[in-house]
Amino acid sequence: QVQLVESGGGLVQAGGSLRLSCAASGGTIRNYAMNWFRQAPGKEREFVAAISWSGSTTDYADSVKGRFTTSRANAQNTVYLQMNSLKPEDTAVYYCAAGNTGGTRYDYWGQGTQVTVSS
């Protein structure tokens, strides 16, 4: 059973940067596509970014394209989300999820980390 733990969230001013980490234990994420989602208060969870198992392919929501970058270090069983030029509308709880290629199934989820961007 894979456990995912996100870290790196916090409070930052608009225009600032944060780097989220998603560390896996209890198993390898080497064979999983890894995804980032977020959920703001009163809103549904939304897709943010995804990276293929090899790291060769990434995908981003239009709202974060050009500002966020996801990467992975399979040897460390960890995935990252670098967030630059943060906006108040990026405020949300951010989750990582391990799933299949194509994003039709998510097998494991983290507990989330809060990101708050002040204006």
PDB file of C-alpha atoms in Angstrom:
ATOM      1  CA  GLN A   1       0.000   0.000   0.000  1.00  0.00           C
ATOM      2  CA  VAL A   2       1.506   3.286  -1.125  1.00  0.00           C
ATOM      3  CA  GLN A   3       1.203   6.273   1.176  1.00  0.00           C
ATOM      4  CA  LEU A   4       1.622   9.763  -0.241  1.00  0.00           C
ATOM      5  CA  VAL A   5       2.541  12.750   1.907  1.00  0.00           C
ATOM      6  CA  GLU A   6       2.548  16.293   0.552  1.00  0.00           C
ATOM      7  CA  SER A   7       4.658  19.049   2.080  1.00  0.00           C
ATOM      8  CA  GLY A   8       5.886  22.534   1.279  1.00  0.00           C
ATOM      9  CA  GLY A   9       2.645  24.438   1.509  1.00  0.00           C
ATOM     10  CA  GLY A  10       2.320  27.707   3.383  1.00  0.00           C
ATOM     11  CA  LEU A  11       1.486  31.387   3.190  1.00  0.00           C
ATOM     12  CA  VAL A  12       3.071  33.462   0.448  1.00  0.00           C
ATOM     13  CA  GLN A  13       2.461  36.869  -1.076  1.00  0.00           C
ATOM     14  CA  ALA A  14       1.158  37.235  -4.604  1.00  0.00           C
ATOM     15  CA  GLY A  15       4.007  36.922  -7.072  1.00  0.00           C
ATOM     16  CA  GLY A  16       5.936  34.602  -4.798  1.00  0.00           C
ATOM     17  CA  SER A  17       6.922  30.971  -5.193  1.00  0.00           C
ATOM     18  CA  LEU A  18       6.482  27.685  -3.392  1.00  0.00           C
ATOM     19  CA  ARG A  19       7.718  24.181  -4.073  1.00  0.00           C
ATOM     20  CA  LEU A  20       5.490  21.314  -3.075  1.00  0.00           C
ATOM     21  CA  SER A  21       6.785  17.803  -2.559  1.00  0.00           C
ATOM     22  CA  CYS A  22       4.905  14.526  -2.617  1.00  0.00           C
ATOM     23  CA  ALA A  23       6.855  11.737  -0.953  1.00  0.00           C
ATOM     24  CA  ALA A  24       5.782   8.125  -1.315  1.00  0.00           C
ATOM     25  CA  SER A  25       6.368   5.293   1.126  1.00  0.00           C
ATOM     26  CA  GLY A  26       5.248   1.690   1.445  1.00  0.00           C
ATOM     27  CA  GLY A  27       5.819   1.085  -2.242  1.00  0.00           C
ATOM     28  CA  THR A  28       7.200   2.603  -5.401  1.00  0.00           C
ATOM     29  CA  ILE A  29       5.529   5.230  -7.575  1.00  0.00           C
ATOM     30  CA  ARG A  30       7.941   4.443 -10.399  1.00  0.00           C
ATOM     31  CA  ASN A  31       5.230   2.894 -12.541  1.00  0.00           C
ATOM     32  CA  TYR A  32       2.553   5.485 -11.871  1.00  0.00           C
ATOM     33  CA  ALA A  33       1.654   8.690 -13.580  1.00  0.00           C
ATOM     34  CA  MET A  34       1.625  11.314 -10.852  1.00  0.00           C
ATOM     35  CA  ASN A  35      -0.909  14.079 -10.632  1.00  0.00           C
ATOM     36  CA  TRP A  36      -1.551  17.264  -8.718  1.00  0.00           C
ATOM     37  CA  PHE A  37      -5.037  18.494  -7.874  1.00  0.00           C
ATOM     38  CA  ARG A  38      -6.283  21.363  -5.776  1.00  0.00           C
ATOM     39  CA  GLN A  39      -9.484  22.267  -3.993  1.00  0.00           C
ATOM     40  CA  ALA A  40     -10.410  25.757  -2.916  1.00  0.00           C
ATOM     41  CA  PRO A  41     -13.088  26.423  -0.271  1.00  0.00           C
ATOM     42  CA  GLY A  42     -16.542  25.941  -1.702  1.00  0.00           C
ATOM     43  CA  LYS A  43     -15.219  24.630  -5.002  1.00  0.00           C
ATOM     44  CA  GLU A  44     -14.767  21.232  -6.555  1.00  0.00           C
ATOM     45  CA  ARG A  45     -11.387  19.560  -6.741  1.00  0.00           C
ATOM     46  CA  GLU A  46      -9.635  20.463  -9.978  1.00  0.00           C
ATOM     47  CA  PHE A  47      -6.749  19.089 -11.982  1.00  0.00           C
ATOM     48  CA  VAL A  48      -3.510  21.078 -11.829  1.00  0.00           C
ATOM     49  CA  ALA A  49      -0.708  19.048 -13.392  1.00  0.00           C
ATOM     50  CA  ALA A  50       0.393  15.550 -14.337  1.00  0.00           C
ATOM     51  CA  ILE A  51       3.658  13.834 -15.159  1.00  0.00           C
ATOM     52  CA  SER A  52       4.159  10.482 -16.834  1.00  0.00           C
ATOM     53  CA  TRP A  53       5.900   7.602 -15.093  1.00  0.00           C
ATOM     54  CA  SER A  54       9.127   8.346 -16.966  1.00  0.00           C
ATOM     55  CA  GLY A  55       8.909  12.090 -16.522  1.00  0.00           C
ATOM     56  CA  SER A  56       9.049  12.631 -20.269  1.00  0.00           C
ATOM     57  CA  THR A  57       5.518  13.986 -20.591  1.00  0.00           C
ATOM     58  CA  THR A  58       3.764  16.641 -18.553  1.00  0.00           C
ATOM     59  CA  ASP A  59       0.352  18.261 -18.724  1.00  0.00           C
ATOM     60  CA  TYR A  60      -1.014  21.365 -17.052  1.00  0.00           C
ATOM     61  CA  ALA A  61      -4.303  23.094 -16.496  1.00  0.00           C
ATOM     62  CA  ASP A  62      -4.582  26.265 -18.537  1.00  0.00           C
ATOM     63  CA  SER A  63      -4.808  28.302 -15.344  1.00  0.00           C
ATOM     64  CA  VAL A  64      -1.300  27.311 -14.249  1.00  0.00           C
ATOM     65  CA  LYS A  65       0.462  26.787 -17.570  1.00  0.00           C
ATOM     66  CA  GLY A  66       3.689  28.771 -17.740  1.00  0.00           C
ATOM     67  CA  ARG A  67       3.764  29.293 -13.966  1.00  0.00           C
ATOM     68  CA  PHE A  68       3.814  25.780 -12.495  1.00  0.00           C
ATOM     69  CA  THR A  69       6.229  22.965 -13.274  1.00  0.00           C
ATOM     70  CA  THR A  70       5.973  19.373 -12.121  1.00  0.00           C
ATOM     71  CA  SER A  71       8.912  16.991 -11.982  1.00  0.00           C
ATOM     72  CA  ARG A  72       9.778  13.678 -10.398  1.00  0.00           C
ATOM     73  CA  ALA A  73      12.706  11.845  -8.887  1.00  0.00           C
ATOM     74  CA  ASN A  74      11.844   8.166  -9.074  1.00  0.00           C
ATOM     75  CA  ALA A  75      14.972   7.147  -7.207  1.00  0.00           C
ATOM     76  CA  GLN A  76      13.746   9.224  -4.254  1.00  0.00           C
ATOM     77  CA  ASN A  77      10.109   8.173  -4.746  1.00  0.00           C
ATOM     78  CA  THR A  78       9.162  11.851  -4.824  1.00  0.00           C
ATOM     79  CA  VAL A  79       7.267  14.221  -7.081  1.00  0.00           C
ATOM     80  CA  TYR A  80       7.490  18.007  -7.055  1.00  0.00           C
ATOM     81  CA  LEU A  81       5.346  20.949  -8.028  1.00  0.00           C
ATOM     82  CA  GLN A  82       7.217  24.219  -8.461  1.00  0.00           C
ATOM     83  CA  MET A  83       4.779  27.113  -8.307  1.00  0.00           C
ATOM     84  CA  ASN A  84       5.911  30.553  -9.457  1.00  0.00           C
ATOM     85  CA  SER A  85       4.127  33.855  -9.918  1.00  0.00           C
ATOM     86  CA  LEU A  86       1.483  32.764  -7.465  1.00  0.00           C
ATOM     87  CA  LYS A  87      -1.898  34.486  -7.486  1.00  0.00           C
ATOM     88  CA  PRO A  88      -4.555  34.723  -4.773  1.00  0.00           C
ATOM     89  CA  GLU A  89      -6.746  32.432  -6.876  1.00  0.00           C
ATOM     90  CA  ASP A  90      -4.138  29.689  -6.445  1.00  0.00           C
ATOM     91  CA  THR A  91      -5.148  29.454  -2.790  1.00  0.00           C
ATOM     92  CA  ALA A  92      -6.309  25.899  -2.137  1.00  0.00           C
ATOM     93  CA  VAL A  93      -5.435  22.580  -0.586  1.00  0.00           C
ATOM     94  CA  TYR A  94      -3.096  20.791  -2.978  1.00  0.00           C
ATOM     95  CA  TYR A  95      -3.156  17.018  -3.341  1.00  0.00           C
ATOM     96  CA  CYS A  96      -0.954  14.548  -5.169  1.00  0.00           C
ATOM     97  CA  ALA A  97      -2.365  11.351  -6.617  1.00  0.00           C
ATOM     98  CA  ALA A  98      -0.847   8.253  -8.214  1.00  0.00           C
ATOM     99  CA  GLY A  99      -2.735   6.841 -11.148  1.00  0.00           C
ATOM    100  CA  ASN A 100      -2.679   5.349 -14.577  1.00  0.00           C
ATOM    101  CA  THR A 101      -1.541   6.959 -17.792  1.00  0.00           C
ATOM    102  CA  GLY A 102      -4.469   8.839 -19.236  1.00  0.00           C
ATOM    103  CA  GLY A 103      -5.803   9.915 -15.880  1.00  0.00           C
ATOM    104  CA  THR A 104      -8.823   7.633 -15.752  1.00  0.00           C
ATOM    105  CA  ARG A 105      -7.941   6.003 -12.432  1.00  0.00           C
ATOM    106  CA  TYR A 106      -6.271   7.284  -9.283  1.00  0.00           C
ATOM    107  CA  ASP A 107      -5.129   4.595  -6.890  1.00  0.00           C
ATOM    108  CA  TYR A 108      -3.537   6.612  -4.105  1.00  0.00           C
ATOM    109  CA  TRP A 109      -4.055  10.103  -2.719  1.00  0.00           C
ATOM    110  CA  GLY A 110      -2.176  12.231  -0.253  1.00  0.00           C
ATOM    111  CA  GLN A 111      -3.805  14.134   2.602  1.00  0.00           C
ATOM    112  CA  GLY A 112      -3.144  17.532   1.062  1.00  0.00           C
ATOM    113  CA  THR A 113      -1.138  20.624   1.932  1.00  0.00           C
ATOM    114  CA  GLN A 114      -2.556  24.135   2.270  1.00  0.00           C
ATOM    115  CA  VAL A 115      -1.319  26.902   0.000  1.00  0.00           C
ATOM    116  CA  THR A 116      -2.476  30.421   0.786  1.00  0.00           C
ATOM    117  CA  VAL A 117      -1.568  33.353  -1.449  1.00  0.00           C
ATOM    118  CA  SER A 118      -2.195  36.812  -0.040  1.00  0.00           C
ATOM    119  CA  SER A 119      -2.841  39.842  -2.231  1.00  0.00           C
TER     120      SER A 119
END
